[in-house]
Structures are given as C-alpha cells and as structure tokens.
Amino acid sequence: MADRDGDAPDHTSAGPVHGTRADGSPWSTATRVVAGGRPAREPDAPVNHPVALSSTFVGAGAPAPGARTYARSGNASWDPLEEVLADLEGAGPDGGALVLASGMAAVAAVLSLVPVGGRVVAPGSSYNTTVELLERLASEGRAHVTFVDVADTGAVEDALDDRADLLWLESPTNPLLEVADLRACADAGHAAGALVAVDGTFATPLVQQPLALGADVVVHSVTKLLSGHSDVLLGAVATSDAGLLQRLSTYRRIHGAIAGPMEAWLALRGLRTLALRVERTGVTAADLARRLDAHPAVGRVRHPSLAHDPGHERARAQMRGFGSVLSFEPAGTEGLDDAEVARRADAFVAALRLWTPATSLGGVESLVERRRRHANEPASTPPGLLRLSVGLEDADDLWDDLAQALAALP
Ligand SMILES: *Cc1c(COP(=O)(O)O)cnc(C)c1O
C-alpha cells in the first residue's frame, strides 16, 4: 500500500517460510528457526543475508523502481528476522512480524492502538516498565487502566466488564512466573470487544503460541531469549491480522522507533540456536527449581515446572516446556522488616561467583537479580524475591554456586 507522502510501502517483509517434508507435513520449529530467512540458493550466494547499511534505496526515476524507499519504512536487514519470527508465531499468509527498537518500543506500539479514553485491562504484577507505562497513560488521562491478577480468569472477566479496548496479558509473568489461561482470557477479551495482546517474552514461540490460543497480537522483547546473547536490544510484534499489521507498521514508520540493521542481524544470528537454548536452559531451570525447593534455607520457589506451583497444570496444557526463568525468596525472614529482607537477599547475590548479578534474562550466561532494587518494580513483588535467568553453564556448577551462597545466609 503506497503511503500518502510517497515514502513507503509500510510493510515489506518477505513472508513466511513454507518448508515441508516429503509427505507434505511442515518442518519442525527446530528446523525452521535454522532454515528460515536465508538468501535464495544461487551460485556463490552467501548463506546469511548481509547487513544492509543503507538509509535509502534506489527508487523514483530508476529504470525499474522497487518496493523500497527509505530505511525507516522497511529495509532488507529486518526482512529475514521478521520472516522467521512470523513463521514461528504462526502469523499465517495475511499476517507477519515487525521488529522494533526494543521490547518496550513493541509494547508502546501495541498500547498506541488504544483510543484516547479507552479501557485497558492488564496484569498489575508483570514486567515493571510495562506497568509503569500503563500507569502513566492512566495518570495522564489517556486511558482507563484496570490492573488484575491475570492468573485469575474470573478476575480478568470481571475487570473486562463486557466492554474494553485492550486486554494486555503477560504469561508467564515477570518476575512471579504466574500463568494466565490464555485461551479463556482471549475469549473473554473478545467477548468484551477488546483487542487481546500477549507479551510472550518468557516463553518464546517455541514454548507457547499465543496466536493459536486466540490472541490478536504477540509482543516480544527480542533482547531476551530470542537473540539470546545479551548483546542487543530489540523488540517484535506478530499478528495474523493484515489490518493490525498495517496499523502497527504505520506506527513504526511515523514514530520512528526502528531497529538498527546490525541489531536485526545479531538477533537472527542468535535466534538460529533458539531451539537448543530453550531446551537446555529449560531442563536446567527445572532441575535448579527442584533443588532450591528442597533446600532448608529457601522459602517459596516459583517455576511452573514444580508440581505444586499454581501455574503447573495450566503451563502443561498450553506450553511446551516451562521456561528458563525462576524466582525464589530466602527462608527465615518472617518478622523481619523489608529493608532487612532485602539486605539478606543482596548478601546472597554478593556471595555468588558464577551467577552474574545483573538485570535482564534469556542470555547464555546465568543472571540473578533482586527485582525490588528497581524503583518501578510493582509492590506485588516480594522485597527479597530473587529472579534467576538460567543460562547454558553446567547445571551442577550453577547449583554448587547457589548452594555455597545459601550456606552463607544468616
Ligand atoms: C525485558 C522485557 C520487556 C522489555 O523489553 P526491552 O527489550 O528491555 O525493552 C518487556 N516484557 C518483558 C516480559 C520483559 O522481560
């Protein structure tokens, strides 16, 4: 679709991969994550798309003008990554994926779809900066926001109140690992006339497919597991709805929160190993959750792999795995004030040698963080809660480090 000021077709992604086996069944996602987004097989062609460092493309007046114009509208460096993401999410022939400058740029793009004065229902206990943005929209009078516990489907239905513009879901949530019933919530959202968006960052499309469960749009912080090496900030949205894709693409072009070519290239390079990383980090995370759960110095452990976790059955039903992030609180803090609880958790972090004390998650290296150290962390996060992002190190080495730091707790 030509743009009014003539500088764009908004969406220029190449479309999904259609790789099949001899019997016509589709390749598995483990194959598609490797095989998608490649240059055509011609003699001497590179196997990876090059980084296209160009702000503009030969166009008007050229002998054969192409679809590209200006690199804010669409460019060759986004296409292969968007092609793979759209395919993994099952965005289908009318849909697609769009990469944006960061996960928050992707969140902001979807929230921009809410009309002024519109109604939003969202998890109060979820990624802190998303909550901060929603609170800001509410305090500025731009939207009415109702925060709910998204693990409580009845509470979500009540909050929708038969009339809402956007149901924002995150599952599993950051950092409490709560699991929303995506199918039931999406149905309730649609019955209330709402657009349904799911932040699927913790699960990745290999573990959970929100579009297939009824969501209209999926949001990712590509910064995390998708790129996987803690060396790039990037976000993405995916949808199977052509109209929604066009609106989000126009938003990206006119607001300008675009991804750099190098970031897109790095993210696709990282994405090639996603299936292996998701599998291995998921196994290690479940193993560490079980060992922490049995340790006397550890209080509540949160990871949907644990049979007693409130999200366990739901995660088994709608996910293919339980994810590589878990959280726990040190035990024996009853009666202590929040500052002392925080001090003890911080002392535990300081005693670690292998785990890196840092925010973020989903990289090859294991990270640990006391989430309430951030001023914008929702108060629903306990003061001593430690979020662990499990990387690719040996599980016994990771456990050994946790155990020695637990032994040093008062
Ligand atoms: C990190 C994160 C974001 C924000 O992504 P950035 O790439 O840091 O902007 C959004 N949602 C969740 C669940 C996250 O973990």
Short mmCIF file of C-alpha atoms and ligand atoms in Angstrom, two decimals:
data_model
loop_
_atom_site.label_atom_id
_atom_site.label_comp_id
_atom_site.label_asym_id
_atom_site.label_seq_id
_atom_site.Cartn_x
_atom_site.Cartn_y
_atom_site.Cartn_z
CA MET A 1 0.00 0.00 0.00
CA ALA A 2 1.55 3.33 -1.05
CA ASP A 3 1.99 5.91 1.65
CA ARG A 4 0.40 9.34 1.49
CA ASP A 5 3.71 11.19 1.42
CA GLY A 6 5.06 8.67 -1.00
CA ASP A 7 7.92 7.37 1.14
CA ALA A 8 6.74 3.91 1.91
CA PRO A 9 5.11 0.70 1.39
CA ASP A 10 4.72 0.19 5.13
CA HIS A 11 5.37 -3.49 5.28
CA THR A 12 7.94 -5.13 3.05
CA SER A 13 8.64 -8.39 4.85
CA ALA A 14 9.23 -11.34 2.58
CA GLY A 15 6.56 -13.60 4.16
CA PRO A 16 6.79 -16.91 5.93
CA VAL A 17 8.87 -19.94 5.02
CA HIS A 18 6.98 -22.93 3.66
CA GLY A 19 9.41 -25.77 4.23
CA THR A 20 7.85 -29.22 4.23
CA ARG A 21 8.89 -32.83 4.48
CA ALA A 22 8.42 -35.22 1.58
CA ASP A 23 4.95 -36.18 2.85
CA GLY A 24 3.89 -32.52 2.91
CA SER A 25 3.97 -32.12 6.70
CA PRO A 26 5.72 -28.95 7.88
CA TRP A 27 9.26 -28.90 9.18
CA SER A 28 9.51 -28.71 12.94
CA THR A 29 10.21 -25.35 14.55
CA ALA A 30 13.73 -26.56 15.41
CA THR A 31 14.36 -26.78 11.67
CA ARG A 32 12.52 -23.59 10.70
CA VAL A 33 14.47 -21.50 13.17
CA VAL A 34 17.63 -22.54 11.31
CA ALA A 35 16.36 -22.74 7.72
CA GLY A 36 14.18 -19.61 7.55
CA GLY A 37 15.29 -16.16 6.48
CA ARG A 38 18.08 -17.31 4.15
CA PRO A 39 19.10 -15.83 0.78
CA ALA A 40 17.96 -17.69 -2.34
CA ARG A 41 20.25 -20.60 -3.24
CA GLU A 42 22.15 -19.26 -6.21
CA PRO A 43 25.75 -19.99 -7.13
CA ASP A 44 28.10 -18.04 -4.84
CA ALA A 45 25.21 -16.58 -2.80
CA PRO A 46 26.06 -16.04 0.89
CA VAL A 47 24.25 -18.37 3.32
CA ASN A 48 23.44 -15.40 5.55
CA HIS A 49 21.87 -12.15 4.41
CA PRO A 50 24.44 -9.35 4.63
CA VAL A 51 23.90 -6.34 6.91
CA ALA A 52 22.44 -3.65 4.64
CA LEU A 53 23.88 -0.36 5.88
CA SER A 54 21.86 1.99 3.74
CA SER A 55 19.36 4.66 4.75
CA THR A 56 17.79 4.85 1.31
CA PHE A 57 17.19 2.72 -1.77
CA VAL A 58 17.33 3.44 -5.46
CA GLY A 59 13.78 4.32 -6.45
CA ALA A 60 11.87 7.06 -8.23
CA GLY A 61 13.09 7.61 -11.79
CA ALA A 62 15.16 4.43 -11.79
CA PRO A 63 14.60 2.14 -14.77
CA ALA A 64 12.77 -0.41 -12.60
CA PRO A 65 11.71 1.09 -9.27
CA GLY A 66 11.50 -1.46 -6.44
CA ALA A 67 9.30 -1.56 -3.34
CA ARG A 68 11.85 0.02 -1.03
CA THR A 69 12.22 3.71 -0.43
CA TYR A 70 13.62 4.86 2.88
CA ALA A 71 15.02 2.53 5.55
CA ARG A 72 12.63 3.73 8.29
CA SER A 73 9.73 2.31 6.24
CA GLY A 74 11.27 -1.09 5.65
CA ASN A 75 14.69 -2.44 4.89
CA ALA A 76 16.49 -5.57 3.89
CA SER A 77 18.05 -6.06 7.31
CA TRP A 78 14.69 -6.58 9.02
CA ASP A 79 13.15 -8.92 6.47
CA PRO A 80 14.86 -12.24 7.29
CA LEU A 81 14.34 -11.81 11.05
CA GLU A 82 10.69 -10.83 10.56
CA GLU A 83 10.19 -13.76 8.22
CA VAL A 84 11.44 -16.24 10.83
CA LEU A 85 9.52 -14.65 13.71
CA ALA A 86 6.26 -14.56 11.70
CA ASP A 87 6.74 -18.21 10.80
CA LEU A 88 7.49 -19.31 14.39
CA GLU A 89 4.45 -17.43 15.72
CA GLY A 90 2.19 -18.94 13.05
CA ALA A 91 1.21 -15.49 11.76
CA GLY A 92 -0.13 -17.05 8.54
CA PRO A 93 -0.37 -15.70 5.00
CA ASP A 94 -2.13 -12.41 5.87
CA GLY A 95 -0.06 -11.64 8.94
CA GLY A 96 3.55 -11.04 9.78
CA ALA A 97 6.04 -9.81 12.32
CA LEU A 98 7.61 -6.39 12.77
CA VAL A 99 10.84 -5.70 14.59
CA LEU A 100 11.13 -2.54 16.68
CA ALA A 101 13.89 -0.79 18.57
CA SER A 102 13.30 -2.62 21.87
CA GLY A 103 10.73 -4.70 23.68
CA MET A 104 9.30 -1.51 25.16
CA ALA A 105 9.01 0.02 21.67
CA ALA A 106 6.92 -3.04 20.76
CA VAL A 107 4.81 -2.65 23.94
CA ALA A 108 4.30 1.05 23.18
CA ALA A 109 3.31 0.26 19.58
CA VAL A 110 0.51 -2.04 20.75
CA LEU A 111 -0.64 0.36 23.51
CA SER A 112 -0.85 3.10 20.85
CA LEU A 113 -3.81 1.17 19.38
CA VAL A 114 -5.93 2.08 22.43
CA PRO A 115 -8.16 5.05 21.60
CA VAL A 116 -7.91 8.12 23.86
CA GLY A 117 -10.06 7.44 26.91
CA GLY A 118 -10.16 3.72 26.08
CA ARG A 119 -10.25 0.91 28.61
CA VAL A 120 -7.31 -1.39 29.24
CA VAL A 121 -7.18 -4.46 31.47
CA ALA A 122 -3.66 -5.56 32.34
CA PRO A 123 -1.67 -7.53 34.93
CA GLY A 124 -0.60 -5.34 37.85
CA SER A 125 2.13 -7.84 38.58
CA SER A 126 4.16 -8.03 35.38
CA TYR A 127 7.16 -6.50 33.62
CA ASN A 128 7.84 -3.33 35.61
CA THR A 129 8.29 -0.88 32.73
CA THR A 130 5.09 -2.03 31.03
CA VAL A 131 3.26 -1.40 34.32
CA GLU A 132 4.99 2.00 34.56
CA LEU A 133 3.88 2.91 31.02
CA LEU A 134 0.29 1.82 31.73
CA GLU A 135 0.25 3.81 34.98
CA ARG A 136 1.50 6.83 33.08
CA LEU A 137 -1.21 6.50 30.42
CA ALA A 138 -3.76 6.34 33.25
CA SER A 139 -2.36 9.27 35.25
CA GLU A 140 -2.21 11.43 32.13
CA GLY A 141 -5.88 10.66 31.48
CA ARG A 142 -5.16 8.94 28.17
CA ALA A 143 -6.64 5.56 29.12
CA HIS A 144 -8.55 3.86 31.93
CA VAL A 145 -6.41 1.03 33.19
CA THR A 146 -7.66 -1.77 35.44
CA PHE A 147 -4.90 -3.93 36.89
CA VAL A 148 -5.79 -7.55 37.62
CA ASP A 149 -4.21 -10.84 38.60
CA VAL A 150 -4.10 -12.49 35.16
CA ALA A 151 -3.73 -15.94 36.70
CA ASP A 152 -7.30 -15.45 38.00
CA THR A 153 -9.50 -15.83 34.90
CA GLY A 154 -12.63 -14.82 36.84
CA ALA A 155 -10.94 -11.58 37.93
CA VAL A 156 -9.97 -10.88 34.30
CA GLU A 157 -13.60 -11.44 33.21
CA ASP A 158 -14.89 -9.12 35.94
CA ALA A 159 -12.38 -6.41 35.06
CA LEU A 160 -13.30 -6.56 31.37
CA ASP A 161 -16.85 -5.72 32.44
CA ASP A 162 -18.26 -6.52 28.96
CA ARG A 163 -16.53 -3.53 27.45
CA ALA A 164 -12.81 -2.94 26.97
CA ASP A 165 -10.48 -1.82 24.21
CA LEU A 166 -7.39 -3.83 25.09
CA LEU A 167 -6.73 -6.89 27.20
CA TRP A 168 -3.00 -6.96 27.86
CA LEU A 169 -1.64 -10.29 29.06
CA GLU A 170 1.80 -11.46 30.02
CA SER A 171 2.41 -15.17 30.58
CA PRO A 172 4.40 -16.41 32.34
CA THR A 173 4.71 -13.10 34.16
CA ASN A 174 7.93 -11.34 35.04
CA PRO A 175 9.10 -11.99 37.75
CA LEU A 176 6.43 -14.04 39.61
CA LEU A 177 6.05 -16.71 36.87
CA GLU A 178 2.26 -16.59 37.03
CA VAL A 179 0.50 -18.38 34.20
CA ALA A 180 -2.64 -16.93 32.60
CA ASP A 181 -5.18 -19.20 30.90
CA LEU A 182 -4.53 -17.64 27.51
CA ARG A 183 -7.42 -19.31 25.66
CA ALA A 184 -10.03 -18.44 28.30
CA CYS A 185 -8.72 -14.88 28.75
CA ALA A 186 -8.57 -14.27 24.97
CA ASP A 187 -12.17 -15.48 24.60
CA ALA A 188 -13.28 -13.21 27.46
CA GLY A 189 -11.38 -10.29 25.94
CA HIS A 190 -13.02 -10.76 22.56
CA ALA A 191 -16.46 -11.12 24.14
CA ALA A 192 -15.86 -7.67 25.71
CA GLY A 193 -14.84 -6.23 22.33
CA ALA A 194 -11.17 -5.94 23.28
CA LEU A 195 -8.05 -6.48 21.27
CA VAL A 196 -6.02 -9.21 23.01
CA ALA A 197 -2.25 -8.81 23.26
CA VAL A 198 0.16 -11.25 24.91
CA ASP A 199 3.71 -10.47 25.99
CA GLY A 200 5.25 -13.89 25.39
CA THR A 201 8.86 -12.94 26.18
CA PHE A 202 9.35 -15.57 28.92
CA ALA A 203 8.06 -18.44 26.81
CA THR A 204 9.28 -17.70 23.24
CA PRO A 205 7.24 -19.01 20.28
CA LEU A 206 8.87 -22.44 20.63
CA VAL A 207 7.21 -22.94 24.00
CA GLN A 208 3.93 -21.05 23.62
CA GLN A 209 1.90 -19.83 20.66
CA PRO A 210 -0.49 -17.10 21.77
CA LEU A 211 -1.95 -16.51 18.28
CA ALA A 212 -3.08 -20.15 18.12
CA LEU A 213 -4.63 -19.71 21.59
CA GLY A 214 -6.70 -16.75 20.38
CA ALA A 215 -4.53 -13.65 20.89
CA ASP A 216 -4.62 -10.93 18.24
CA VAL A 217 -1.03 -9.86 18.69
CA VAL A 218 2.09 -11.22 20.38
CA VAL A 219 4.80 -9.00 21.78
CA HIS A 220 8.40 -9.97 22.47
CA SER A 221 11.45 -8.47 23.99
CA VAL A 222 13.82 -9.95 21.40
CA THR A 223 16.55 -8.71 23.74
CA LYS A 224 15.96 -11.78 25.89
CA LEU A 225 15.81 -15.44 24.77
CA LEU A 226 15.17 -14.79 21.09
CA SER A 227 18.50 -13.07 20.49
CA GLY A 228 19.96 -14.91 23.47
CA HIS A 229 23.42 -13.43 23.96
CA SER A 230 22.85 -10.22 25.95
CA ASP A 231 24.40 -8.16 23.17
CA VAL A 232 21.39 -6.46 21.58
CA LEU A 233 18.18 -4.62 22.48
CA LEU A 234 15.30 -5.33 20.12
CA GLY A 235 11.56 -5.93 20.18
CA ALA A 236 8.96 -7.52 17.93
CA VAL A 237 5.23 -7.86 17.39
CA ALA A 238 3.49 -10.59 15.41
CA THR A 239 -0.11 -10.91 14.27
CA SER A 240 -2.13 -12.87 11.74
CA ASP A 241 -4.43 -9.88 11.10
CA ALA A 242 -3.46 -7.89 7.99
CA GLY A 243 -5.19 -4.71 9.18
CA LEU A 244 -3.49 -4.81 12.56
CA LEU A 245 -0.13 -5.47 10.92
CA GLN A 246 -0.59 -2.42 8.72
CA ARG A 247 -1.53 -0.18 11.66
CA LEU A 248 1.50 -1.32 13.65
CA SER A 249 3.75 -0.90 10.63
CA THR A 250 2.47 2.65 10.10
CA TYR A 251 3.04 3.36 13.81
CA ARG A 252 6.64 2.21 13.48
CA ARG A 253 7.25 4.33 10.39
CA ILE A 254 5.79 7.55 11.79
CA HIS A 255 7.06 7.21 15.36
CA GLY A 256 10.47 6.10 14.20
CA ALA A 257 11.29 3.54 16.90
CA ILE A 258 13.11 1.35 14.42
CA ALA A 259 15.68 -1.40 14.78
CA GLY A 260 19.21 -0.86 13.52
CA PRO A 261 20.45 -3.20 10.75
CA MET A 262 23.25 -4.58 12.94
CA GLU A 263 20.87 -5.35 15.81
CA ALA A 264 18.50 -7.20 13.49
CA TRP A 265 21.39 -9.20 12.06
CA LEU A 266 22.72 -10.11 15.52
CA ALA A 267 19.25 -11.13 16.70
CA LEU A 268 18.80 -13.51 13.77
CA ARG A 269 22.25 -14.96 14.37
CA GLY A 270 21.32 -15.59 18.00
CA LEU A 271 17.90 -16.95 17.03
CA ARG A 272 19.49 -19.76 15.00
CA THR A 273 20.29 -21.63 18.24
CA LEU A 274 16.98 -20.88 19.96
CA ALA A 275 15.70 -24.47 19.93
CA LEU A 276 18.84 -25.80 21.60
CA ARG A 277 18.99 -22.97 24.13
CA VAL A 278 15.32 -23.20 25.07
CA GLU A 279 15.61 -26.94 25.57
CA ARG A 280 18.80 -26.91 27.62
CA THR A 281 18.03 -23.86 29.77
CA GLY A 282 14.53 -25.19 30.43
CA VAL A 283 15.89 -28.51 31.68
CA THR A 284 18.47 -26.80 33.90
CA ALA A 285 15.92 -24.31 35.25
CA ALA A 286 13.54 -27.13 36.24
CA ASP A 287 16.43 -29.02 37.86
CA LEU A 288 17.54 -25.95 39.88
CA ALA A 289 13.93 -25.17 40.85
CA ARG A 290 13.59 -28.69 42.27
CA ARG A 291 16.88 -28.46 44.20
CA LEU A 292 16.08 -24.99 45.56
CA ASP A 293 12.62 -26.20 46.55
CA ALA A 294 14.18 -28.92 48.71
CA HIS A 295 16.74 -26.63 50.39
CA PRO A 296 16.07 -25.57 54.02
CA ALA A 297 17.43 -22.02 53.51
CA VAL A 298 14.99 -21.39 50.65
CA GLY A 299 11.42 -20.13 51.03
CA ARG A 300 8.95 -20.07 48.17
CA VAL A 301 10.28 -21.14 44.77
CA ARG A 302 8.32 -20.07 41.70
CA HIS A 303 8.64 -22.06 38.48
CA PRO A 304 5.76 -23.71 36.62
CA SER A 305 7.75 -26.97 36.36
CA LEU A 306 7.15 -27.63 40.07
CA ALA A 307 4.13 -29.88 40.62
CA HIS A 308 2.90 -27.68 43.48
CA ASP A 309 3.27 -24.44 41.52
CA PRO A 310 -0.14 -22.78 40.97
CA GLY A 311 0.62 -22.46 37.24
CA HIS A 312 1.84 -26.05 36.74
CA GLU A 313 -1.25 -27.68 35.20
CA ARG A 314 -2.06 -24.68 33.06
CA ALA A 315 1.52 -24.47 31.80
CA ARG A 316 1.43 -28.18 30.93
CA ALA A 317 -1.74 -27.59 28.94
CA GLN A 318 -0.68 -24.52 26.94
CA MET A 319 3.15 -24.58 26.90
CA ARG A 320 5.78 -26.97 25.56
CA GLY A 321 8.14 -26.56 28.50
CA PHE A 322 8.29 -24.25 31.49
CA GLY A 323 10.87 -21.63 30.58
CA SER A 324 14.34 -20.75 31.80
CA VAL A 325 13.48 -18.13 34.41
CA LEU A 326 12.60 -18.92 38.03
CA SER A 327 12.44 -16.96 41.23
CA PHE A 328 12.71 -17.66 44.93
CA GLU A 329 12.88 -15.97 48.31
CA PRO A 330 15.35 -16.83 51.07
CA ALA A 331 13.66 -18.58 54.04
CA GLY A 332 13.53 -17.45 57.66
CA THR A 333 12.56 -13.85 57.01
CA GLU A 334 9.27 -13.89 58.98
CA GLY A 335 9.13 -10.91 61.32
CA LEU A 336 11.95 -9.03 59.59
CA ASP A 337 11.29 -5.64 58.05
CA ASP A 338 11.54 -5.19 54.27
CA ALA A 339 14.94 -3.50 54.46
CA GLU A 340 16.45 -6.44 56.36
CA VAL A 341 14.84 -8.96 53.98
CA ALA A 342 16.36 -7.02 51.07
CA ARG A 343 19.74 -6.86 52.80
CA ARG A 344 19.84 -10.64 53.24
CA ALA A 345 18.85 -11.29 49.64
CA ASP A 346 21.51 -8.82 48.49
CA ALA A 347 24.09 -10.62 50.64
CA PHE A 348 23.17 -13.89 48.92
CA VAL A 349 23.68 -12.28 45.49
CA ALA A 350 27.02 -10.81 46.59
CA ALA A 351 28.23 -14.28 47.65
CA LEU A 352 27.69 -15.78 44.16
CA ARG A 353 30.74 -16.35 41.97
CA LEU A 354 29.39 -17.89 38.78
CA TRP A 355 25.97 -16.24 38.52
CA THR A 356 26.27 -12.64 37.35
CA PRO A 357 24.36 -10.04 39.36
CA ALA A 358 22.62 -8.15 36.57
CA THR A 359 19.19 -7.36 35.25
CA SER A 360 17.78 -8.90 32.06
CA LEU A 361 17.36 -12.56 31.16
CA GLY A 362 17.48 -15.10 28.39
CA GLY A 363 21.20 -14.92 27.62
CA VAL A 364 23.70 -17.77 27.52
CA GLU A 365 25.10 -16.64 30.88
CA SER A 366 23.13 -17.10 34.09
CA LEU A 367 21.97 -13.89 35.75
CA VAL A 368 20.46 -13.16 39.15
CA GLU A 369 18.67 -10.08 40.39
CA ARG A 370 16.67 -8.89 43.38
CA ARG A 371 13.85 -7.28 41.46
CA ARG A 372 12.73 -4.79 44.08
CA ARG A 373 16.03 -2.95 43.69
CA HIS A 374 14.25 -1.17 40.81
CA ALA A 375 12.17 1.81 41.93
CA ASN A 376 9.47 0.95 39.36
CA GLU A 377 9.06 -2.69 40.44
CA PRO A 378 5.42 -3.36 41.41
CA ALA A 379 4.87 -3.76 45.17
CA SER A 380 3.40 -7.21 44.45
CA THR A 381 6.99 -8.44 44.04
CA PRO A 382 8.23 -9.53 47.50
CA PRO A 383 11.20 -7.44 48.76
CA GLY A 384 13.55 -10.43 48.95
CA LEU A 385 12.49 -12.07 45.67
CA LEU A 386 15.44 -13.15 43.54
CA ARG A 387 14.88 -13.72 39.82
CA LEU A 388 17.20 -16.25 38.22
CA SER A 389 17.75 -16.42 34.47
CA VAL A 390 19.30 -19.78 33.72
CA GLY A 391 21.96 -19.91 31.02
CA LEU A 392 23.96 -22.65 29.36
CA GLU A 393 26.54 -23.37 32.07
CA ASP A 394 26.71 -26.85 33.59
CA ALA A 395 23.77 -27.44 35.94
CA ASP A 396 25.95 -28.83 38.74
CA ASP A 397 28.27 -25.81 38.58
CA LEU A 398 25.27 -23.49 38.78
CA TRP A 399 23.84 -25.45 41.70
CA ASP A 400 27.18 -25.58 43.51
CA ASP A 401 27.38 -21.79 43.38
CA LEU A 402 23.80 -21.35 44.63
CA ALA A 403 24.40 -23.87 47.44
CA GLN A 404 27.57 -22.18 48.69
CA ALA A 405 25.82 -18.77 48.73
CA LEU A 406 22.80 -20.28 50.52
CA ALA A 407 25.14 -21.76 53.14
CA ALA A 408 26.45 -18.25 53.83
CA LEU A 409 22.95 -16.86 54.55
CA PRO A 410 22.37 -15.93 58.23
C1 LIG B 1 12.58 -7.15 29.14
C2 LIG B 1 11.11 -7.27 28.95
C3 LIG B 1 10.40 -6.29 28.22
C4 LIG B 1 11.06 -5.06 27.65
O1 LIG B 1 11.98 -5.35 26.66
P1 LIG B 1 13.24 -4.40 26.31
O2 LIG B 1 13.83 -5.09 25.15
O3 LIG B 1 14.10 -4.37 27.54
O4 LIG B 1 12.71 -3.04 26.00
C5 LIG B 1 9.04 -6.50 28.04
N1 LIG B 1 8.41 -7.57 28.58
C6 LIG B 1 9.06 -8.50 29.29
C7 LIG B 1 8.31 -9.66 29.86
C8 LIG B 1 10.44 -8.37 29.50
O5 LIG B 1 11.07 -9.31 30.23
#
